[in-house]
């Protein structure tokens, strides 16, 4: 399957995404974590082959949604487990440690559900949450590639009889190829932002499998085109209100990104231990085994501390979000955003450093393609490009030094 071919989603692709059968319903945080751990172990098996041949993980994503994990953030009053943010973060980290691409695919699904919780009507929540409990998957069509500024959105929502029409083009649409609905960020004639939950089989909707990144190769990203796509008025919710008012939408979205990087860092560190046990010591070390090489031990000790520090910050950020969720206000949402900014800035650095060090300590034999050790670094490098870590530090410093609250948005 060549990366140079730009192709619409074929019938073969579409046939894999069947109407969602009834999925298992998870009842608790512990059950969710146990299922995630089991699935993560199975997802490790063919990750190198999937990445090398760019085999999209349709079967793995189907098993993931059938397990009930895609519905774990549905509120209890709608029949879900409503697990904590910390549990969601741990699950994303587990999956990402096994396969960074699979770990990223549910991220926008959970994010869309968080927006729905905050701005959807009772009827909208009832209907979409019910679909998700049955096994439905949400993709995303949020970002655009062509506008001058990443904040600019040109995809338009116009009124028509019984609903709206959508026209525009989106890119970086992670998970769209696996989705039953594609939440799409649009603007109306008054420049207000909405999130439209578009049906995958909507007339005029085209998914193009043109993701050519050197990392996160199997996330089901790419282009989504909208040509007079009809969406029912009941499938459109306000998006701007999620940030005009203090909500956990922004910090929750970034927490999941931090969890992806934390998982990749942990996975790379654990693989480093495996590889060092198989490596030869450096000739100047004076020891017989690489596991006794003092400079190797120094580097592994630093990595162990770095990865653990990120995990602690991830937990702290998640707990801060959960504390703010019941009664969000300007101050506690700012604190949640800053806590997430701290872990996201560090997770970027640690994921890159740990995944690079894996190859260094494995030695020359670690560069062989059959080992696939570069997968961790490539996935980390691509994912960490979502948001600039340097700007995380800026907002942290501006609050610490000048008392300036960070902005409310999904990128912080």
XYZ file of N, CA and C in Angstrom, residues 39-266:
684
model
N -6.351 -5.648 26.106
C -6.325 -5.267 24.703
C -4.961 -4.720 24.295
N -4.354 -3.940 25.168
C -3.036 -3.375 24.861
C -2.023 -4.479 24.600
N -2.083 -5.544 25.381
C -1.152 -6.656 25.171
C -1.350 -7.277 23.792
N -2.605 -7.413 23.372
C -2.863 -8.013 22.059
C -2.482 -7.068 20.922
N -2.625 -5.762 21.134
C -2.318 -4.799 20.080
C -0.815 -4.704 19.798
N 0.006 -5.127 20.747
C 1.456 -5.091 20.542
C 1.906 -6.046 19.442
N 1.159 -7.110 19.254
C 1.654 -8.244 18.479
C 2.058 -7.880 17.050
N 1.194 -7.181 16.339
C 1.449 -6.919 14.916
C 1.708 -5.440 14.627
N 2.115 -4.676 15.627
C 2.240 -3.225 15.433
C 3.302 -2.863 14.396
N 4.410 -3.621 14.367
C 5.475 -3.305 13.412
C 4.998 -3.569 11.985
N 4.318 -4.668 11.782
C 3.793 -4.991 10.452
C 2.742 -3.967 10.031
N 1.842 -3.591 10.954
C 0.820 -2.586 10.619
C 1.472 -1.280 10.190
N 2.490 -0.878 10.919
C 3.156 0.388 10.603
C 3.915 0.295 9.293
N 4.675 -0.774 9.110
C 5.522 -0.896 7.924
C 4.691 -0.950 6.656
N 3.588 -1.700 6.691
C 2.769 -1.875 5.499
C 1.558 -0.937 5.484
N 1.476 -0.097 6.475
C 0.341 0.810 6.675
C -0.989 0.062 6.545
N -1.135 -0.943 7.402
C -2.366 -1.718 7.490
C -3.252 -1.074 8.546
N -4.317 -0.452 8.119
C -5.184 0.244 9.068
C -5.833 -0.763 10.020
N -5.848 -0.460 11.321
C -6.267 -1.446 12.325
C -7.787 -1.541 12.505
N -8.500 -1.880 11.435
C -9.950 -1.974 11.529
C -10.380 -3.025 12.553
N -9.761 -4.191 12.522
C -10.159 -5.258 13.454
C -9.860 -4.864 14.893
N -8.710 -4.228 15.108
C -8.346 -3.813 16.461
C -9.297 -2.750 16.991
N -9.668 -1.801 16.137
C -10.586 -0.745 16.569
C -11.979 -1.315 16.828
N -12.388 -2.290 16.029
C -13.680 -2.930 16.274
C -13.671 -3.640 17.627
N -12.596 -4.346 17.933
C -12.529 -5.026 19.233
C -12.483 -4.023 20.374
N -11.846 -2.894 20.125
C -11.761 -1.843 21.139
C -13.137 -1.271 21.449
N -13.919 -0.977 20.414
C -15.244 -0.404 20.662
C -16.212 -1.451 21.200
N -16.080 -2.699 20.729
C -16.956 -3.763 21.243
C -16.669 -4.089 22.708
N -15.464 -3.785 23.150
C -15.111 -4.030 24.552
C -15.838 -3.105 25.507
N -16.379 -2.005 24.968
C -17.063 -1.015 25.806
C -16.220 0.186 26.158
N -14.933 0.180 25.781
C -14.045 1.268 26.188
C -14.402 2.606 25.549
N -15.056 2.587 24.386
C -15.403 3.854 23.742
C -16.548 4.569 24.462
N -17.219 3.877 25.359
C -18.383 4.474 26.037
C -18.113 4.807 27.499
N -16.875 4.709 27.942
C -16.604 4.827 29.380
C -16.808 6.229 29.942
N -16.852 7.256 29.064
C -17.073 8.618 29.584
C -18.542 9.026 29.526
N -19.419 8.145 29.051
C -20.858 8.455 29.044
C -21.332 8.588 30.488
N -22.063 9.664 30.822
C -22.525 9.864 32.200
C -23.385 8.706 32.705
N -23.334 8.491 34.010
C -24.080 7.384 34.617
C -25.577 7.506 34.372
N -26.102 8.724 34.347
C -27.551 8.866 34.185
C -28.015 8.469 32.781
N -27.053 8.329 31.852
C -27.387 7.848 30.516
C -26.988 6.392 30.319
N -26.482 5.772 31.384
C -26.155 4.351 31.323
C -24.686 4.023 31.209
N -23.822 5.026 31.269
C -22.390 4.783 31.133
C -21.689 4.650 32.465
N -20.384 4.370 32.407
C -19.588 4.212 33.631
C -19.119 5.548 34.177
N -19.026 6.572 33.293
C -18.580 7.907 33.698
C -17.289 7.825 34.513
N -16.290 7.169 33.937
C -15.039 6.971 34.666
C -14.308 8.298 34.835
N -13.347 8.313 35.721
C -12.598 9.530 36.007
C -11.663 9.886 34.851
N -11.243 11.133 34.818
C -10.266 11.567 33.814
C -8.950 10.811 33.968
N -8.606 10.484 35.195
C -7.385 9.735 35.449
C -7.474 8.336 34.837
N -8.644 7.705 34.930
C -8.817 6.388 34.314
C -8.702 6.489 32.794
N -9.339 7.497 32.203
C -9.245 7.676 30.745
C -7.792 7.888 30.335
N -7.074 8.701 31.086
C -5.672 8.974 30.763
C -4.830 7.699 30.851
N -5.073 6.895 31.862
C -4.321 5.642 31.998
C -4.605 4.698 30.833
N -5.860 4.649 30.405
C -6.232 3.769 29.292
C -5.568 4.222 28.001
N -5.608 5.515 27.726
C -4.951 6.039 26.525
C -3.451 5.756 26.578
N -2.833 5.909 27.759
C -1.404 5.640 27.904
C -1.100 4.161 27.681
N -1.942 3.278 28.212
C -1.751 1.837 28.003
C -1.785 1.482 26.519
N -2.805 1.979 25.831
C -2.956 1.689 24.403
C -1.804 2.285 23.611
N -1.371 3.480 23.973
C -0.297 4.156 23.239
C 1.049 3.491 23.472
N 1.244 2.918 24.650
C 2.468 2.186 24.905
C 2.566 0.949 24.034
N 1.404 0.370 23.709
C 1.362 -0.799 22.830
C 1.481 -0.402 21.370
N 0.752 0.657 20.979
C 0.749 1.150 19.595
C 0.276 2.596 19.647
N 1.200 3.515 19.418
C 0.870 4.935 19.535
C -0.255 5.366 18.623
N -0.366 4.742 17.450
C -1.428 5.110 16.511
C -2.790 4.705 17.057
N -2.900 3.485 17.556
C -4.178 3.041 18.126
C -4.540 3.883 19.341
N -3.544 4.245 20.137
C -3.818 5.064 21.322
C -4.395 6.417 20.991
N -4.056 6.944 19.806
C -4.557 8.273 19.436
C -5.969 8.234 18.857
N -6.365 7.121 18.286
C -7.636 7.065 17.559
C -8.853 7.419 18.430
N -8.962 6.963 19.692
C -10.141 7.337 20.493
C -10.117 8.763 21.032
N -8.997 9.477 20.874
C -8.852 10.773 21.538
C -9.950 11.759 21.147
N -10.191 11.924 19.854
C -11.214 12.880 19.429
C -12.631 12.388 19.695
N -12.801 11.082 19.768
C -14.089 10.504 20.174
C -14.441 10.991 21.577
N -13.509 10.822 22.510
C -13.754 11.271 23.884
C -13.930 12.786 23.954
N -13.174 13.495 23.130
C -13.284 14.958 23.123
C -14.657 15.405 22.643
N -15.159 14.803 21.568
C -16.485 15.166 21.062
C -17.565 14.887 22.111
N -17.416 13.778 22.829
C -18.388 13.471 23.884
C -18.312 14.490 25.013
N -17.123 15.003 25.293
C -16.974 16.022 26.334
C -17.672 17.315 25.922
N -17.531 17.705 24.646
C -18.244 18.888 24.162
C -19.748 18.662 24.240
N -20.187 17.478 23.855
C -21.614 17.137 23.923
C -22.137 17.259 25.345
N -21.373 16.810 26.319
C -21.780 16.921 27.725
C -22.018 18.371 28.128
N -21.202 19.254 27.570
C -21.211 20.649 28.017
C -22.170 21.541 27.247
N -22.433 21.247 25.977
C -23.253 22.172 25.186
C -24.440 21.518 24.492
N -24.532 20.191 24.516
C -25.654 19.521 23.872
C -26.925 19.603 24.707
N -28.060 19.504 24.047
C -29.324 19.458 24.771
C -29.512 18.079 25.385
N -30.466 17.971 26.289
C -30.770 16.680 26.911
C -31.110 15.639 25.857
N -31.917 16.020 24.871
C -32.323 15.074 23.824
C -31.132 14.653 22.974
N -30.258 15.601 22.643
C -29.065 15.271 21.852
C -28.149 14.331 22.618
N -27.953 14.612 23.884
C -27.122 13.755 24.710
C -27.714 12.348 24.799
N -29.003 12.269 25.042
C -29.672 10.977 25.173
C -29.446 10.119 23.926
N -29.616 10.716 22.764
C -29.551 9.980 21.511
C -28.127 9.548 21.157
N -27.178 10.482 21.231
C -25.816 10.156 20.820
C -25.123 9.267 21.850
N -25.369 9.513 23.125
C -24.803 8.632 24.142
C -25.326 7.207 23.971
N -26.589 7.063 23.608
C -27.163 5.729 23.390
C -26.453 5.030 22.230
N -26.164 5.768 21.156
C -25.436 5.190 20.026
C -24.046 4.712 20.454
N -23.375 5.535 21.249
C -22.019 5.204 21.684
C -22.036 3.979 22.598
N -23.026 3.881 23.464
C -23.142 2.712 24.333
C -23.340 1.437 23.523
N -23.955 1.576 22.367
C -24.168 0.413 21.502
C -22.918 0.042 20.705
N -21.927 0.936 20.669
C -20.687 0.632 19.964
C -20.299 1.624 18.890
N -21.052 2.705 18.733
C -20.741 3.682 17.692
C -19.438 4.417 18.008
N -18.700 4.711 16.949
C -17.434 5.426 17.074
C -17.536 6.797 16.417
N -16.939 7.793 17.072
C -16.896 9.149 16.540
C -15.481 9.435 16.047
N -15.380 9.998 14.852
C -14.083 10.431 14.343
C -13.909 11.909 14.607
N -13.363 12.637 13.653
C -13.315 14.089 13.790
C -12.979 14.727 12.460
N -13.508 15.907 12.259
C -13.123 16.773 11.140
C -13.077 18.185 11.717
N -12.037 18.450 12.482
C -11.908 19.722 13.185
C -10.939 20.661 12.488
N -9.737 20.193 12.234
C -8.678 21.062 11.717
C -8.767 21.238 10.202
N -8.139 22.322 9.730
C -8.058 22.587 8.295
C -6.609 22.869 7.931
N -6.229 22.447 6.749
C -4.845 22.508 6.299
C -4.530 23.791 5.538
N -5.522 24.360 4.862
C -5.257 25.431 3.909
C -5.306 26.859 4.458
N -6.111 27.167 5.490
C -6.130 28.550 5.979
C -4.757 29.016 6.465
N -4.545 30.311 6.449
C -3.258 30.892 6.822
C -2.931 30.617 8.279
N -3.951 30.624 9.144
C -3.772 30.424 10.575
C -4.534 29.177 10.989
N -3.952 28.383 11.901
C -4.593 27.139 12.328
C -5.931 27.384 13.010
N -6.126 28.596 13.532
C -7.388 28.919 14.203
C -8.501 29.192 13.194
N -8.141 29.624 12.009
C -9.149 29.968 10.998
C -9.868 28.719 10.503
N -11.185 28.839 10.356
C -12.000 27.744 9.846
C -12.864 28.279 8.707
N -12.868 27.560 7.585
C -13.627 28.015 6.424
C -14.789 27.092 6.067
N -14.904 25.967 6.745
C -16.004 25.049 6.467
C -17.304 25.648 6.975
N -18.281 25.793 6.074
C -19.481 26.578 6.343
C -20.709 25.709 6.630
N -21.549 26.242 7.499
C -22.839 25.648 7.853
C -23.929 26.628 7.419
N -24.808 26.192 6.525
C -25.890 27.059 6.063
C -27.235 26.368 6.277
N -28.229 27.161 6.596
C -29.559 26.615 6.882
C -30.233 26.102 5.623
N -30.992 25.036 5.791
C -31.827 24.489 4.726
C -33.040 23.843 5.390
N -33.962 23.380 4.592
C -35.194 22.803 5.129
C -34.883 21.575 5.996
N -35.247 21.640 7.259
C -35.077 20.513 8.172
C -33.697 20.373 8.772
N -32.771 21.240 8.407
C -31.432 21.121 8.959
C -30.454 22.087 8.349
N -29.267 21.580 8.003
C -28.190 22.425 7.506
C -27.437 21.704 6.392
N -26.715 22.501 5.599
C -25.795 21.975 4.600
C -24.377 22.377 4.984
N -23.426 21.456 4.787
C -22.020 21.706 5.109
C -21.199 21.661 3.826
N -20.347 22.674 3.667
C -19.422 22.726 2.530
C -18.036 23.103 3.044
N -17.042 22.348 2.619
C -15.680 22.664 3.044
C -14.759 21.471 2.975
N -13.570 21.650 3.511
C -12.532 20.624 3.462
C -11.777 20.597 4.781
N -11.551 19.401 5.293
C -10.824 19.223 6.550
C -9.633 18.296 6.340
N -8.639 18.425 7.231
C -7.481 17.543 7.189
C -7.112 17.168 8.624
N -6.127 16.282 8.804
C -5.751 15.757 10.124
C -6.956 15.126 10.819
N -7.773 14.409 10.068
C -9.048 13.901 10.605
C -8.860 12.530 11.238
N -8.125 12.505 12.331
C -7.792 11.263 13.020
C -9.037 10.441 13.342
N -8.984 9.166 12.986
C -10.070 8.247 13.309
C -11.243 8.276 12.363
N -11.222 9.161 11.383
C -12.394 9.311 10.512
C -12.675 8.041 9.710
N -11.633 7.316 9.329
C -11.828 6.126 8.508
C -12.496 4.987 9.280
N -12.484 5.070 10.604
C -13.085 4.021 11.430
C -14.445 4.429 11.999
N -14.886 5.643 11.699
C -15.999 6.256 12.430
C -17.368 5.935 11.844
N -18.370 5.957 12.718
C -19.768 5.889 12.302
C -20.351 7.297 12.142
N -19.873 8.217 12.952
C -20.198 9.638 12.814
C -18.892 10.435 12.828
N -18.912 11.568 12.136
C -17.723 12.415 12.078
C -18.078 13.809 12.607
N -17.819 14.083 13.893
C -18.044 15.427 14.428
C -17.199 16.451 13.668
N -17.868 17.460 13.132
C -17.233 18.401 12.210
C -17.383 19.824 12.733
N -16.271 20.527 12.819
C -16.287 21.914 13.287
C -16.626 22.833 12.121
N -17.704 23.602 12.268
C -18.205 24.458 11.193
C -18.523 25.850 11.735
N -18.636 26.796 10.803
C -19.056 28.154 11.153
C -20.301 28.523 10.364
N -21.234 29.238 11.023
C -22.429 29.693 10.313
C -22.188 31.079 9.721
N -23.237 31.667 9.172
C -23.102 32.974 8.520
C -22.759 34.086 9.498
N -22.996 33.853 10.786
C -22.681 34.843 11.813
C -21.321 34.585 12.457
N -20.575 33.656 11.867
C -19.233 33.315 12.330
C -19.225 32.585 13.670
N -20.362 32.009 14.045
C -20.420 31.181 15.252
C -19.970 29.766 14.933
N -19.313 29.131 15.891
C -18.797 27.778 15.689
C -19.753 26.732 16.264
N -19.944 25.668 15.492
C -20.803 24.554 15.897
C -20.074 23.236 15.627
N -20.524 22.203 16.300
C -20.019 20.863 16.056
C -21.166 20.034 15.494
N -20.994 19.582 14.258
C -22.033 18.811 13.569
C -21.646 17.332 13.574
N -22.537 16.483 14.100
C -22.270 15.042 14.180
C -22.766 14.393 12.879
N -21.919 14.401 11.869
C -22.288 13.985 10.513
C -22.239 12.459 10.397
N -23.279 11.895 9.789
C -23.300 10.460 9.544
C -22.251 10.093 8.501
N -21.562 8.985 8.700
C -20.505 8.568 7.785
C -21.009 8.374 6.358
N -22.263 7.882 6.219
C -22.790 7.587 4.887
C -23.566 8.746 4.279
N -23.398 9.955 4.830
C -24.122 11.122 4.314
C -23.735 11.405 2.867
N -24.717 11.729 2.056
C -24.478 12.050 0.659
C -23.613 13.315 0.560
N -22.601 13.277 -0.315
C -21.711 14.424 -0.502
C -20.491 14.407 0.401
N -20.414 13.416 1.311
C -19.261 13.289 2.208
C -18.238 12.351 1.565
N -16.996 12.815 1.451
C -15.930 11.997 0.877
C -14.760 11.927 1.843
N -14.338 10.721 2.176
C -13.158 10.502 3.003
C -12.008 10.088 2.097
N -10.879 10.756 2.227
C -9.721 10.449 1.389
C -8.578 9.950 2.268
N -8.105 8.771 1.950
C -7.033 8.135 2.718
C -5.687 8.635 2.194
N -5.353 9.881 2.548
C -4.131 10.502 2.018
C -3.144 10.921 3.104
N -3.197 10.279 4.251
C -2.267 10.574 5.340
C -0.907 9.984 4.998
N 0.140 10.814 4.892
C 1.449 10.371 4.444
C 2.554 10.629 5.462
N 2.198 10.781 6.713
C 3.181 11.071 7.749
C 4.153 9.912 7.946
N 5.366 10.227 8.432
C 6.338 9.157 8.698
C 6.101 8.487 10.043
N 5.210 9.038 10.855
C 4.838 8.434 12.128
C 3.331 8.493 12.306
N 2.824 7.781 13.329
C 1.368 7.692 13.536
C 0.692 7.370 12.196
N 1.241 6.403 11.494
C 0.853 6.138 10.114
C -0.534 5.508 9.972
N -1.033 4.868 11.033
C -2.284 4.115 10.900
C -3.407 4.683 11.764
N -3.416 5.992 11.929
C -4.448 6.627 12.759
C -5.756 6.880 12.017
N -5.816 6.520 10.730
C -7.046 6.767 9.973
C -7.291 8.241 9.753
N -6.210 9.002 9.631
C -6.309 10.448 9.402
C -6.424 10.716 7.904
N -6.381 11.974 7.531
C -6.439 12.345 6.125
C -7.453 13.440 5.883
N -7.951 13.502 4.664
C -8.844 14.569 4.225
C -10.306 14.111 4.289
N -11.180 15.037 4.689
C -12.633 14.822 4.601
C -13.214 16.008 3.833
N -13.937 15.708 2.757
C -14.551 16.731 1.919
C -16.062 16.761 2.140
N -16.620 17.976 2.146
C -18.052 18.176 2.333
C -18.604 18.960 1.140
N -19.481 18.331 0.400
C -20.099 18.966 -0.765
C -21.616 18.909 -0.590
N -22.154 19.980 -0.056
C -23.600 20.052 0.196
C -24.062 18.881 1.068
N -23.326 18.614 2.108
C -23.650 17.501 3.007
C -24.761 17.934 3.968
N -25.838 17.195 3.954
C -26.969 17.524 4.828
C -26.738 16.941 6.222
N -27.056 17.750 7.228
C -27.027 17.283 8.609
C -28.303 17.770 9.289
N -28.949 16.872 10.004
C -30.182 17.202 10.706
C -29.904 18.252 11.773
N -30.855 19.131 11.993
C -30.653 20.209 12.972
C -30.407 19.655 14.368
N -30.940 18.464 14.652
C -30.751 17.870 15.977
C -29.369 17.256 16.151
N -28.592 17.216 15.066
C -27.236 16.679 15.140
C -26.184 17.771 15.193
N -26.594 18.997 15.461
C -25.664 20.133 15.523
C -25.729 20.749 16.914
N -24.570 20.898 17.555
C -24.508 21.497 18.887
C -23.563 22.692 18.870
N -23.745 23.584 19.818
C -22.860 24.746 19.935
C -21.466 24.285 20.340
N -20.463 24.827 19.674
C -19.074 24.531 20.028
C -18.439 25.694 20.782
N -18.745 26.909 20.364
C -18.094 28.078 20.962
C -18.395 28.213 22.454
N -19.589 27.754 22.881
C -19.957 27.875 24.291
C -19.056 27.039 25.205
N -18.449 26.013 24.625
C -17.560 25.162 25.419
C -16.326 25.919 25.887
N -16.039 27.075 25.242
C -14.871 27.859 25.618
C -15.220 29.274 26.054
N -16.382 29.769 25.668
C -16.817 31.066 26.184
C -17.032 30.982 27.687
N -17.559 29.845 28.116
C -17.756 29.593 29.537
C -16.663 28.646 30.032
N -16.326 28.716 31.318
C -15.316 27.791 31.841
C -15.836 26.350 31.826
N -15.173 25.478 31.109
C -15.477 24.047 31.092
C -14.160 23.284 31.076
N -14.237 21.981 31.288
C -13.014 21.169 31.264
C -12.666 20.696 29.859
N -13.401 21.151 28.846
C -13.172 20.657 27.479
C -11.719 20.810 27.032
N -11.150 21.996 27.217
C -9.777 22.237 26.774
C -8.764 21.389 27.512
N -8.714 21.483 28.857
C -7.732 20.663 29.572
C -7.941 19.160 29.387
N -9.202 18.716 29.249
C -9.450 17.297 29.039
C -8.874 16.846 27.695
N -9.071 17.647 26.654
C -8.516 17.308 25.340
C -6.999 17.192 25.397
N -6.350 18.144 26.045
C -4.893 18.126 26.129
C -4.368 17.021 27.045
N -5.150 16.668 28.064
C -4.763 15.560 28.927
C -4.596 14.275 28.115
N -5.508 14.050 27.174
C -5.441 12.843 26.362
C -4.219 12.863 25.447
N -3.879 14.038 24.922
C -2.652 14.144 24.127
C -1.426 13.832 24.994
N -1.428 14.354 26.215
C -0.314 14.069 27.131
C -0.244 12.580 27.450
N -1.396 11.936 27.570
C -1.437 10.504 27.872
C -0.850 9.687 26.723
N -1.104 10.109 25.492
C -0.530 9.421 24.326
C 0.991 9.455 24.405
N 1.547 10.627 24.674
C 2.996 10.769 24.737
C 3.587 10.053 25.947
N 2.868 10.092 27.064
C 3.321 9.382 28.261
C 3.366 7.882 27.995
N 2.347 7.374 27.309
C 2.328 5.956 26.973
C 3.465 5.566 26.048
N 3.734 6.398 25.046
C 4.848 6.121 24.130
C 6.174 6.119 24.903
N 6.330 7.077 25.817
C 7.556 7.144 26.612
C 7.723 5.897 27.472
N 6.659 5.475 28.131
C 6.729 4.268 28.960
C 7.034 3.041 28.100
